Coordinates of C-alpha atoms in Angstrom, one line a residue:
M2 CA -44.6 18.6 53.7
G3 CA -45.7 16.2 56.5
G4 CA -43.6 13.1 57.4
G5 CA -45.5 11.1 54.6
F6 CA -44.4 13.3 51.9
L7 CA -40.9 13.2 53.2
V8 CA -40.8 9.3 53.0
K9 CA -42.5 9.4 49.9
L10 CA -39.6 11.7 48.5
L11 CA -36.9 9.6 50.2
L12 CA -38.4 6.5 48.5
M13 CA -38.7 8.1 44.9
G14 CA -35.4 9.3 45.5
I15 CA -34.0 5.7 45.9
V16 CA -36.1 4.7 42.8
N17 CA -34.7 7.5 40.7
A18 CA -31.3 6.7 41.5
F19 CA -31.7 2.9 40.5
G20 CA -33.6 4.0 37.4
V21 CA -30.8 6.4 36.4
S22 CA -28.4 3.7 36.9
V23 CA -30.1 1.3 34.7
I24 CA -30.5 3.9 31.8
L25 CA -26.7 4.7 32.0
S26 CA -26.0 1.0 31.7
A27 CA -28.2 0.7 28.9
W28 CA -26.7 3.4 27.3
Q29 CA -23.3 2.3 27.7
A30 CA -24.5 -1.3 26.4
Q31 CA -26.1 0.6 23.4
S32 CA -29.3 -1.4 24.6
W33 CA -31.6 1.2 23.2
A34 CA -34.9 -0.7 23.8
I35 CA -34.0 -1.3 27.5
L36 CA -33.0 2.3 27.6
G37 CA -36.3 3.8 26.0
V38 CA -38.2 1.5 28.5
S39 CA -36.4 2.5 31.5
V40 CA -37.0 6.0 30.9
A41 CA -40.7 5.6 30.2
L42 CA -41.1 3.9 33.4
L43 CA -39.2 6.3 35.6
A44 CA -41.2 9.2 33.8
I45 CA -44.5 7.2 34.6
A46 CA -43.5 6.4 38.3
D47 CA -42.5 10.2 39.0
W48 CA -45.6 11.5 37.5
V49 CA -47.8 8.9 39.4
Y50 CA -46.5 9.5 42.7
F51 CA -46.0 13.5 42.5
S52 CA -49.7 13.9 40.9
R53 CA -52.7 14.3 43.1
R54 CA -55.0 12.7 40.4
A55 CA -53.4 9.4 39.7
L56 CA -54.6 8.0 43.1
P57 CA -55.5 4.2 41.8
L58 CA -52.2 4.1 39.9
K59 CA -50.3 4.6 43.0
Y60 CA -51.4 1.2 44.2
L61 CA -51.4 -0.6 40.8
L62 CA -48.0 0.7 39.5
P63 CA -45.9 -1.5 41.0
G64 CA -47.7 -4.7 40.3
L65 CA -48.1 -3.6 36.7
V66 CA -44.1 -2.8 36.3
F67 CA -43.6 -6.2 37.8
L68 CA -46.1 -8.0 35.6
A69 CA -44.3 -6.2 32.5
I70 CA -40.8 -7.0 33.5
F71 CA -41.2 -10.6 34.7
Q72 CA -44.1 -11.9 32.5
V73 CA -44.8 -9.8 29.4
F74 CA -41.3 -9.2 28.6
T75 CA -40.2 -12.9 29.6
L76 CA -42.9 -14.1 26.9
A77 CA -42.1 -11.8 24.3
Y78 CA -38.3 -12.3 24.6
T79 CA -38.9 -16.3 24.6
G80 CA -40.9 -15.8 21.3
Y81 CA -38.2 -13.7 19.9
V82 CA -35.5 -16.3 20.7
A83 CA -37.7 -18.8 19.3
F84 CA -37.7 -17.6 15.6
T85 CA -33.7 -17.5 15.8
N86 CA -30.8 -19.7 15.9
Y87 CA -29.7 -18.3 18.8
G88 CA -27.3 -20.9 20.6
T89 CA -23.9 -22.6 20.7
G90 CA -22.1 -21.3 17.7
H91 CA -24.7 -18.3 17.0
A92 CA -24.5 -16.3 20.6
G93 CA -23.5 -13.0 19.3
S94 CA -23.6 -10.4 16.3
M95 CA -21.8 -10.7 13.0
Q96 CA -19.1 -8.4 14.2
Q97 CA -18.5 -10.5 17.4
A98 CA -18.5 -13.5 15.1
V99 CA -15.8 -11.8 12.8
D100 CA -13.7 -10.9 16.0
A101 CA -14.0 -14.5 17.2
A102 CA -12.9 -15.9 13.7
L103 CA -9.9 -13.4 13.6
I104 CA -8.9 -14.3 17.0
Q105 CA -9.2 -18.0 16.6
A106 CA -7.3 -18.1 13.7
E107 CA -4.4 -15.9 15.4
K108 CA -0.8 -17.4 15.4
R109 CA 2.5 -16.3 16.7
L110 CA 4.6 -14.7 14.1
P111 CA 7.6 -17.0 13.8
D112 CA 10.2 -14.0 13.8
S113 CA 8.2 -12.1 16.5
P114 CA 10.5 -10.8 19.1
T115 CA 9.6 -10.7 22.7
Y116 CA 8.9 -7.5 24.6
P117 CA 9.3 -6.9 28.4
L118 CA 5.6 -6.0 29.2
A119 CA 3.7 -4.5 32.1
V120 CA 0.0 -4.6 32.7
V121 CA -1.4 -0.9 33.2
R122 CA -4.8 0.2 34.1
Q123 CA -6.5 3.6 33.4
G124 CA -9.8 3.4 35.4
D125 CA -11.5 0.3 34.4
E126 CA -9.6 -0.3 31.2
I127 CA -6.8 -2.7 31.2
G128 CA -3.7 -2.3 28.8
F129 CA -0.2 -3.3 28.1
A130 CA 2.9 -1.2 28.4
I131 CA 5.9 -2.8 26.3
T132 CA 9.6 -1.7 26.2
D133 CA 10.7 -1.6 22.4
D134 CA 14.2 -0.2 22.0
G135 CA 14.2 1.9 25.2
E136 CA 10.6 3.2 24.3
V137 CA 7.7 2.6 26.4
R138 CA 4.6 2.1 24.2
V139 CA 1.1 1.6 25.8
G140 CA -2.3 0.3 24.2
T141 CA -5.6 -1.1 24.9
A142 CA -8.0 -3.5 23.0
E143 CA -9.3 -0.3 21.4
E144 CA -6.4 1.9 21.1
P145 CA -3.0 0.6 19.2
L146 CA 0.4 1.0 20.9
S147 CA 1.7 4.6 20.9
V148 CA 4.7 5.7 22.6
V149 CA 4.6 7.4 26.0
E150 CA 7.0 10.0 27.0
D151 CA 8.7 10.1 30.3
A152 CA 8.1 6.5 31.4
T153 CA 10.3 5.0 34.0
V154 CA 12.0 1.5 33.0
G155 CA 13.2 -0.6 35.8
D156 CA 15.2 -3.9 35.8
G157 CA 14.5 -6.2 32.8
G158 CA 13.5 -3.6 30.8
V159 CA 9.8 -3.7 32.2
A160 CA 8.0 -0.2 32.7
T161 CA 7.6 0.9 36.4
A162 CA 5.8 4.1 36.0
V163 CA 3.6 5.2 33.2
P164 CA 2.2 8.8 32.9
G165 CA -1.5 8.6 33.0
W166 CA -1.5 4.9 34.0
E167 CA -1.3 2.8 36.9
V168 CA 1.1 0.0 36.8
I169 CA -0.5 -3.0 38.2
P170 CA 2.0 -4.9 40.6
R171 CA 3.0 -8.3 40.0
A172 CA 2.0 -9.8 43.2
Q173 CA -1.6 -8.5 42.6
L174 CA -1.4 -10.2 39.1
L175 CA -0.5 -13.5 40.5
T176 CA -3.2 -13.6 43.2
D177 CA -6.3 -12.2 41.3
T178 CA -7.6 -14.8 39.0
T179 CA -10.2 -12.6 37.4
L180 CA -7.4 -9.9 36.7
Q181 CA -5.3 -12.9 35.1
Q182 CA -8.2 -14.1 32.9
L183 CA -8.4 -10.4 31.5
V184 CA -4.6 -10.3 30.9
T185 CA -4.7 -13.5 29.1
S186 CA -7.3 -12.6 26.9
L187 CA -6.5 -9.0 26.1
R188 CA -5.1 -8.4 22.5
V189 CA -3.7 -5.2 21.8
P190 CA -3.1 -4.0 18.2
V191 CA 0.4 -3.0 17.5
S192 CA -0.9 -0.4 15.0
D193 CA -3.9 0.8 13.1
D194 CA -2.9 -1.9 10.3
A195 CA -4.8 -5.2 11.5
E196 CA -2.4 -7.1 9.3
E197 CA 0.7 -6.2 11.6
G198 CA -0.9 -8.1 14.4
S199 CA -1.6 -7.6 18.1
I200 CA 0.4 -8.1 21.4
R201 CA -0.6 -10.9 23.7
T202 CA 0.9 -12.5 26.7
R203 CA 0.4 -15.9 28.7
E204 CA 2.1 -14.5 32.2
G205 CA 1.9 -10.8 32.2
S206 CA 5.7 -10.2 31.9
K207 CA 6.5 -10.8 28.4
G208 CA 4.6 -10.0 25.1
T209 CA 4.7 -11.2 21.9
I210 CA 3.1 -10.5 18.3
Y211 CA 0.3 -12.6 17.0
S212 CA -1.4 -12.4 13.6
S213 CA -4.5 -13.8 12.2
S214 CA -4.2 -16.0 9.2
L215 CA -7.7 -14.5 8.0
E216 CA -8.5 -11.1 6.4
W217 CA -11.8 -9.3 7.0
D218 CA -13.4 -7.6 4.1
E219 CA -16.3 -5.4 5.4
T220 CA -17.5 -4.0 2.0
S221 CA -17.9 -7.6 0.8
Q222 CA -18.6 -9.4 4.3
T223 CA -16.0 -12.0 3.5
L224 CA -13.1 -13.3 5.4
T225 CA -10.0 -14.5 3.3
N226 CA -7.7 -17.2 4.6
T227 CA -4.2 -15.6 3.4
E228 CA -2.6 -19.1 3.6
T229 CA -4.9 -21.2 1.6
R230 CA -6.7 -18.5 -0.2
V231 CA -10.1 -19.8 0.9
V232 CA -13.0 -17.2 0.8
Y233 CA -15.4 -17.6 3.6
S234 CA -18.7 -15.6 2.6
A235 CA -21.6 -14.7 5.1
N236 CA -25.0 -16.4 4.4
D237 CA -28.4 -16.1 5.7
R238 CA -28.0 -18.9 8.1
G239 CA -25.5 -16.6 10.3
E240 CA -22.3 -18.8 9.1
F241 CA -19.3 -18.1 7.4
V242 CA -19.2 -20.7 4.5
G243 CA -16.0 -21.3 2.3
D244 CA -15.8 -21.5 -1.4
D245 CA -14.5 -25.0 -0.7
G246 CA -17.6 -26.0 1.4
S247 CA -15.8 -25.7 4.6
R248 CA -17.5 -23.5 7.7
L249 CA -16.0 -21.4 10.2
P250 CA -17.0 -22.5 13.8
T251 CA -18.4 -19.1 14.9
G252 CA -21.4 -17.7 13.5
W253 CA -24.3 -15.2 14.7
Y254 CA -27.7 -15.4 15.5
V255 CA -30.4 -14.3 12.8
N256 CA -34.1 -14.8 12.2
I257 CA -34.8 -18.1 10.8
G258 CA -38.7 -18.0 11.1
A259 CA -40.4 -21.1 12.1
D260 CA -37.4 -23.4 11.4
N261 CA -37.1 -24.6 15.1
F262 CA -40.6 -25.6 15.4
V263 CA -40.3 -27.5 11.9
R264 CA -37.2 -29.1 13.2
A265 CA -38.6 -30.2 16.3
V266 CA -41.2 -32.6 14.3
T267 CA -39.1 -33.4 11.4
D268 CA -35.5 -33.9 12.6
P269 CA -35.1 -37.7 13.1
S270 CA -32.5 -37.2 16.1
L271 CA -35.1 -35.1 17.7
A272 CA -38.7 -36.0 16.5
G273 CA -38.7 -39.4 17.9
P274 CA -37.4 -38.6 21.4
L275 CA -39.4 -35.4 21.7
L276 CA -42.7 -37.3 21.0
T277 CA -42.0 -39.9 23.5
V278 CA -41.1 -37.1 26.2
T279 CA -44.4 -35.2 25.3
L280 CA -46.5 -38.5 25.5
W281 CA -45.0 -39.3 28.9
T282 CA -45.3 -35.8 30.0
F283 CA -49.1 -36.1 29.9
V284 CA -49.0 -39.5 31.1
F285 CA -47.0 -38.2 34.3
A286 CA -49.1 -35.4 34.9
I287 CA -52.4 -37.0 34.8
A288 CA -51.3 -40.0 36.6
S289 CA -49.9 -37.7 39.3
V290 CA -53.0 -35.8 39.8
V291 CA -55.4 -38.7 39.5
V292 CA -53.8 -40.9 41.8
S293 CA -52.5 -38.6 44.3
F294 CA -56.2 -37.1 44.4
A295 CA -57.6 -40.8 45.0
V296 CA -55.3 -41.9 47.6
G297 CA -55.6 -38.2 49.2
L298 CA -59.3 -38.6 49.2
A299 CA -59.5 -42.2 50.4
F300 CA -57.4 -41.2 53.4
A301 CA -59.5 -38.1 54.2
L302 CA -62.7 -40.5 54.1
I303 CA -61.1 -42.8 56.5
Y304 CA -59.9 -40.6 58.9
N305 CA -62.9 -38.3 58.7
D306 CA -65.0 -40.8 60.8
P307 CA -65.7 -39.5 64.2
R308 CA -65.6 -43.2 65.6
L309 CA -61.7 -43.3 64.8
R310 CA -59.3 -43.0 67.6
G311 CA -56.3 -41.0 67.0
R312 CA -57.0 -39.1 64.2
K313 CA -55.2 -36.1 65.1
V314 CA -51.8 -37.8 65.4
I315 CA -52.6 -40.1 62.2
R316 CA -53.4 -36.9 60.3
T317 CA -50.3 -35.4 61.4
L318 CA -48.3 -38.1 60.3
L319 CA -49.9 -38.4 56.7
I320 CA -48.9 -34.8 56.0
L321 CA -45.4 -35.0 56.8
P322 CA -44.3 -35.8 53.3
Y323 CA -45.8 -32.7 52.2
A324 CA -44.0 -30.7 54.9
F325 CA -40.6 -32.0 53.9
P326 CA -38.9 -30.0 51.0
A327 CA -39.4 -31.8 47.7
F328 CA -36.0 -31.6 46.4
M329 CA -34.7 -33.3 49.7
S330 CA -37.5 -36.0 49.5
A331 CA -36.3 -36.9 45.7
L332 CA -32.7 -36.9 46.7
L333 CA -33.7 -39.3 49.6
W334 CA -35.8 -41.7 47.4
R335 CA -33.0 -41.7 44.9
G336 CA -30.8 -43.1 47.4
M337 CA -33.3 -45.6 48.7
L338 CA -34.4 -46.8 45.2
N339 CA -30.6 -47.6 44.4
A340 CA -30.2 -50.9 42.7
E341 CA -27.1 -51.8 44.6
F342 CA -27.4 -50.3 48.3
G343 CA -30.9 -49.1 48.3
V344 CA -33.2 -49.6 51.2
V345 CA -36.1 -50.7 49.0
N346 CA -34.3 -53.6 47.5
E347 CA -32.6 -54.7 50.8
L348 CA -35.8 -54.7 52.8
F349 CA -38.4 -55.4 50.8
F350 CA -36.8 -57.7 47.7
F351 CA -34.5 -59.6 49.6
G352 CA -31.4 -57.7 48.4
S353 CA -32.6 -58.1 44.7
T354 CA -30.8 -55.9 42.2
I355 CA -33.6 -54.3 40.7
G356 CA -32.9 -51.2 38.5
W357 CA -35.6 -48.8 39.6
L358 CA -33.9 -45.9 38.1
S359 CA -31.9 -47.8 35.1
D360 CA -34.8 -49.5 33.7
P361 CA -37.2 -47.2 31.5
V362 CA -40.4 -48.7 32.6
L363 CA -39.3 -49.1 36.3
A364 CA -38.1 -45.7 36.5
R365 CA -41.1 -44.0 35.1
L366 CA -43.2 -46.0 37.7
A367 CA -40.8 -44.9 40.5
V368 CA -41.2 -41.1 39.3
V369 CA -45.0 -41.4 39.4
F370 CA -44.6 -43.4 42.9
V371 CA -42.5 -40.7 44.6
N372 CA -44.5 -37.6 43.0
V373 CA -47.7 -39.3 44.5
W374 CA -46.1 -39.7 47.7
L375 CA -45.1 -36.1 47.8
S376 CA -48.4 -34.9 46.5
Y377 CA -51.2 -37.0 48.2
P378 CA -50.8 -35.0 51.5
Y379 CA -51.9 -32.0 49.6
W380 CA -55.1 -33.7 48.4
F381 CA -55.5 -35.3 51.7
L382 CA -56.0 -31.7 53.5
V383 CA -57.9 -30.3 50.8
S384 CA -60.6 -33.4 50.5
T385 CA -60.7 -33.1 54.6
G386 CA -61.7 -29.6 54.6
A387 CA -64.1 -30.2 51.9
L388 CA -65.8 -33.3 53.5
Q389 CA -66.3 -31.0 56.7
A390 CA -67.9 -28.4 54.6
L391 CA -70.6 -30.6 52.9
P392 CA -74.1 -30.0 54.1
A393 CA -75.2 -32.5 56.5
D394 CA -78.9 -32.3 55.8
T395 CA -78.4 -33.4 52.2
L396 CA -76.4 -36.5 53.2
E397 CA -78.9 -37.2 56.0
A398 CA -81.9 -36.9 53.6
A399 CA -79.9 -39.4 51.2
T400 CA -79.5 -41.7 54.0
I401 CA -83.2 -41.4 55.1
D402 CA -84.3 -42.3 51.4
G403 CA -82.3 -45.6 51.4
A404 CA -79.3 -44.6 49.7
G405 CA -76.1 -46.6 50.7
R406 CA -72.5 -45.4 51.2
W407 CA -71.5 -45.9 47.7
R408 CA -74.5 -44.2 46.5
R409 CA -74.2 -41.5 48.8
F410 CA -70.5 -40.8 47.7
Q411 CA -71.1 -41.1 43.9
A412 CA -74.0 -39.1 43.6
I413 CA -73.5 -36.5 46.5
T414 CA -69.9 -36.7 48.2
L415 CA -67.9 -36.8 45.1
P416 CA -69.9 -34.0 42.8
L417 CA -69.8 -31.7 45.7
L418 CA -66.1 -32.3 46.3
L419 CA -65.4 -31.7 42.4
V420 CA -67.1 -28.6 42.7
A421 CA -64.6 -27.2 45.3
T422 CA -61.4 -29.3 43.9
A423 CA -61.5 -29.3 40.0
P424 CA -59.8 -25.8 39.9
L425 CA -57.1 -27.0 42.4
A426 CA -56.9 -30.2 40.2
I427 CA -56.2 -28.1 36.9
S428 CA -53.6 -26.2 38.6
S429 CA -52.2 -29.4 40.1
F430 CA -51.9 -31.0 36.4
A431 CA -50.1 -27.5 35.5
F432 CA -47.6 -27.8 38.3
S433 CA -46.9 -31.6 37.4
F434 CA -46.8 -30.9 33.9
N435 CA -43.7 -28.5 34.6
N436 CA -42.5 -30.4 37.7
F437 CA -38.7 -30.1 37.0
T438 CA -37.4 -30.9 40.4
I439 CA -38.9 -34.5 40.9
I440 CA -37.4 -35.2 37.5
Y441 CA -34.0 -33.7 38.0
M442 CA -33.4 -34.6 41.3
L443 CA -34.6 -38.5 41.2
T444 CA -33.4 -39.5 37.8
E445 CA -32.2 -36.5 35.8
G446 CA -34.4 -37.5 33.1
G447 CA -32.8 -41.0 32.6
P448 CA -32.2 -43.5 31.5
A449 CA -31.1 -41.9 28.5
F450 CA -32.4 -43.0 25.0
P451 CA -29.6 -44.5 23.0
G452 CA -28.0 -42.4 20.4
N453 CA -29.6 -39.0 21.3
Q454 CA -27.6 -36.0 20.9
A455 CA -29.7 -34.0 22.9
R456 CA -29.3 -36.4 26.0
L457 CA -33.1 -37.0 26.5
G458 CA -34.3 -40.0 28.6
A459 CA -37.2 -42.0 29.5
T460 CA -38.4 -39.9 32.5
D461 CA -37.9 -36.7 30.8
I462 CA -40.8 -34.5 30.6
L463 CA -40.8 -31.1 28.4
I464 CA -39.5 -28.8 30.9
S465 CA -36.4 -31.3 31.7
A466 CA -36.0 -31.8 27.8
I467 CA -36.2 -27.9 27.3
Y468 CA -33.6 -27.5 30.2
K469 CA -31.1 -30.0 28.4
I470 CA -31.8 -28.7 24.9
S471 CA -30.8 -25.3 26.3
G472 CA -27.4 -26.4 27.2
V473 CA -27.7 -24.8 30.6
S474 CA -26.6 -28.3 32.1
G475 CA -23.6 -28.5 29.8
G476 CA -23.4 -29.8 26.1
V477 CA -24.5 -28.0 22.8
A478 CA -26.7 -25.1 23.7
D479 CA -29.8 -24.4 21.3
Y480 CA -31.7 -21.5 23.1
G481 CA -33.9 -21.2 19.7
L482 CA -35.2 -24.7 19.8
A483 CA -35.7 -24.5 23.8
S484 CA -37.7 -21.3 23.4
A485 CA -39.8 -22.7 20.7
L486 CA -40.5 -25.7 22.7
S487 CA -41.2 -23.3 25.6
I488 CA -44.0 -21.8 23.7
V489 CA -45.2 -25.1 22.7
V490 CA -45.7 -26.1 26.7
F491 CA -47.1 -22.6 27.4
I492 CA -49.9 -23.0 24.7
V493 CA -50.6 -26.6 25.6
I494 CA -51.2 -25.6 29.4
G495 CA -53.2 -22.8 28.5
V496 CA -55.5 -24.6 26.1
I497 CA -55.8 -27.4 28.6
S498 CA -56.6 -25.1 31.3
A499 CA -59.1 -23.1 29.5
L500 CA -61.0 -26.2 28.4
A501 CA -60.9 -27.8 31.8
F502 CA -62.2 -24.5 33.4
R503 CA -64.9 -24.7 30.9
Q504 CA -66.1 -28.1 31.8
T505 CA -66.1 -27.3 35.5
R506 CA -68.6 -24.9 35.2
K507 CA -70.9 -28.1 34.6
L508 CA -70.2 -29.2 38.2
E509 CA -71.7 -26.1 39.7
E510 CA -75.2 -27.7 38.9
Y511 CA -74.7 -30.0 41.9
Q512 CA -74.7 -26.8 44.2

C-alpha cells in the first residue's frame, strides 16, 4: 500500500471510469460488438495491473490495445465495408430507410388546423406541447401526443407550464441554432395510428399535421403509395423498387460480395480513369524516390569534399525545404506556378502564360518537381551520413589499385550506400505512393478528366482518388468502393515492400 500502489489505483480508476462510460454508450447505441470488446478489454486491464503474475503484460498491454483499436479494427472494418454498398443513399439500416422514405413523402394535410405549440424538454429528450380545444397534449418522437393535466396556458393559447416537463423559453430557441435544428426536424406522432400523421413545426410556435403518402407493411416489407397505388418492394441490393420500375431515393447498406472490386475494373466510367490514376501513382512514387535520391546523393558527394569552403552554411541552406511544413510549401508552389500571376512564369519565362497546373503533362511534371524539392534534403542528410561512415581503408585500397573516381563510386561507394539506404528507399516509396498532402495542396488532383463522375484528375494518385470517391470532399459518397480501393493499395504496398526487402538482402554481400 505504498505510494506506487496508490498512483496505480488512481490511474486504474480513471481507466475504469472511461471504460464504463464506453460500455454504457455502447449499450445505449445497441452496439453489441463494441460493448463486448470493451468489457473484455476492461476486464483484461484490471486483471493484468492488479495481478502479480502478469509482469510482462503490464508493459505490453497498452501497445497491444492501441494496435488492436487503431490497426486491427481499422483494417477489419475497412474490409467489411469493402463488401457492402455503403454510401450515399445506402447509409443506414432498412428501418432507417423506411423512416426516411416516410418522412420524405410527408405532406401537410389540406384541412390540417394550426395548433399553438411550445417546445418542452425532459432531460435530453425534446417534445412538443400543443393546445387543442383548451387541452394541452404532449408528445415526443417516440411517444404520441397525450393529454397532460394541470398544464398552464398563457396568451395565444401556448402552454407556459407543463407538469413533468420544462418549457423551453422562446428566446433560447431563437438563439440556439442546434436546438432549432432539433425542433424543425422533430416529428411527434398524433396517435398510435401512423396514418393520422405527425405534428411538425417550422418556427417553434405553431404546429400542423403532416401525413406521409407512403404506407409501410412490415410483414411483406413493402411501401405503398396511397395516391398512385405503386407498391415498392425491398430487393437484395438494399433498395425499394416499385412495380412500375421506379426506385425510392433512400436505401440501406447490404453485403454485395466482391461487386465493388469488379466494378472498379469493369465500369466504363471508373475503369479508365482508375487505370490511368494507378499507372500515374507508380510513376509518381518511383520518380519521386529515384530523382530525390539522385539529387540528394549528388549534393552529398559534392559537399562531402573537405576542400570545399563554407560547407556547413551550404548544407544548412540545402535542408531548408525539408524543415518547412510540406503543406505550406505545396501552397507556396501553387501560387508561384499560377499561369496568370505566378513568379515562375514572370521571372523565368518572360511573363508567358504557361499552364503548369492546368495542362495534364505539365501538372504531373510540376507535382514530381515539387515533391523532389521537398524530398531531396532528406536524402542529402541520409547520404551525407552514409558517406561519412564508409570505410576509408577500402576506398584507399581501391585508389592504390588504380581505380578512378567513377570506378570507386560504381563498385564501392554506391553498393555500400544502398546497403544503408535501401530500406529507407522502400519506406520512402510507400510514403510517396500515399502522399496525399502534395497532391491535394498543389493541384487537388486536377486537371480533371472530362466526363468523369468521380471527379478524378490527371495528377490524382490512388489515395487522393479514394478520398474523392469516399465523398468526404463533397459529391456522391461511395464508401464501399473507396474501402475496396484502400484494400488494393494496402496489398500493393505490402507486396512491393516484401519483394523489395527480400532483394535488399543481396546487397549485404558487399559488407
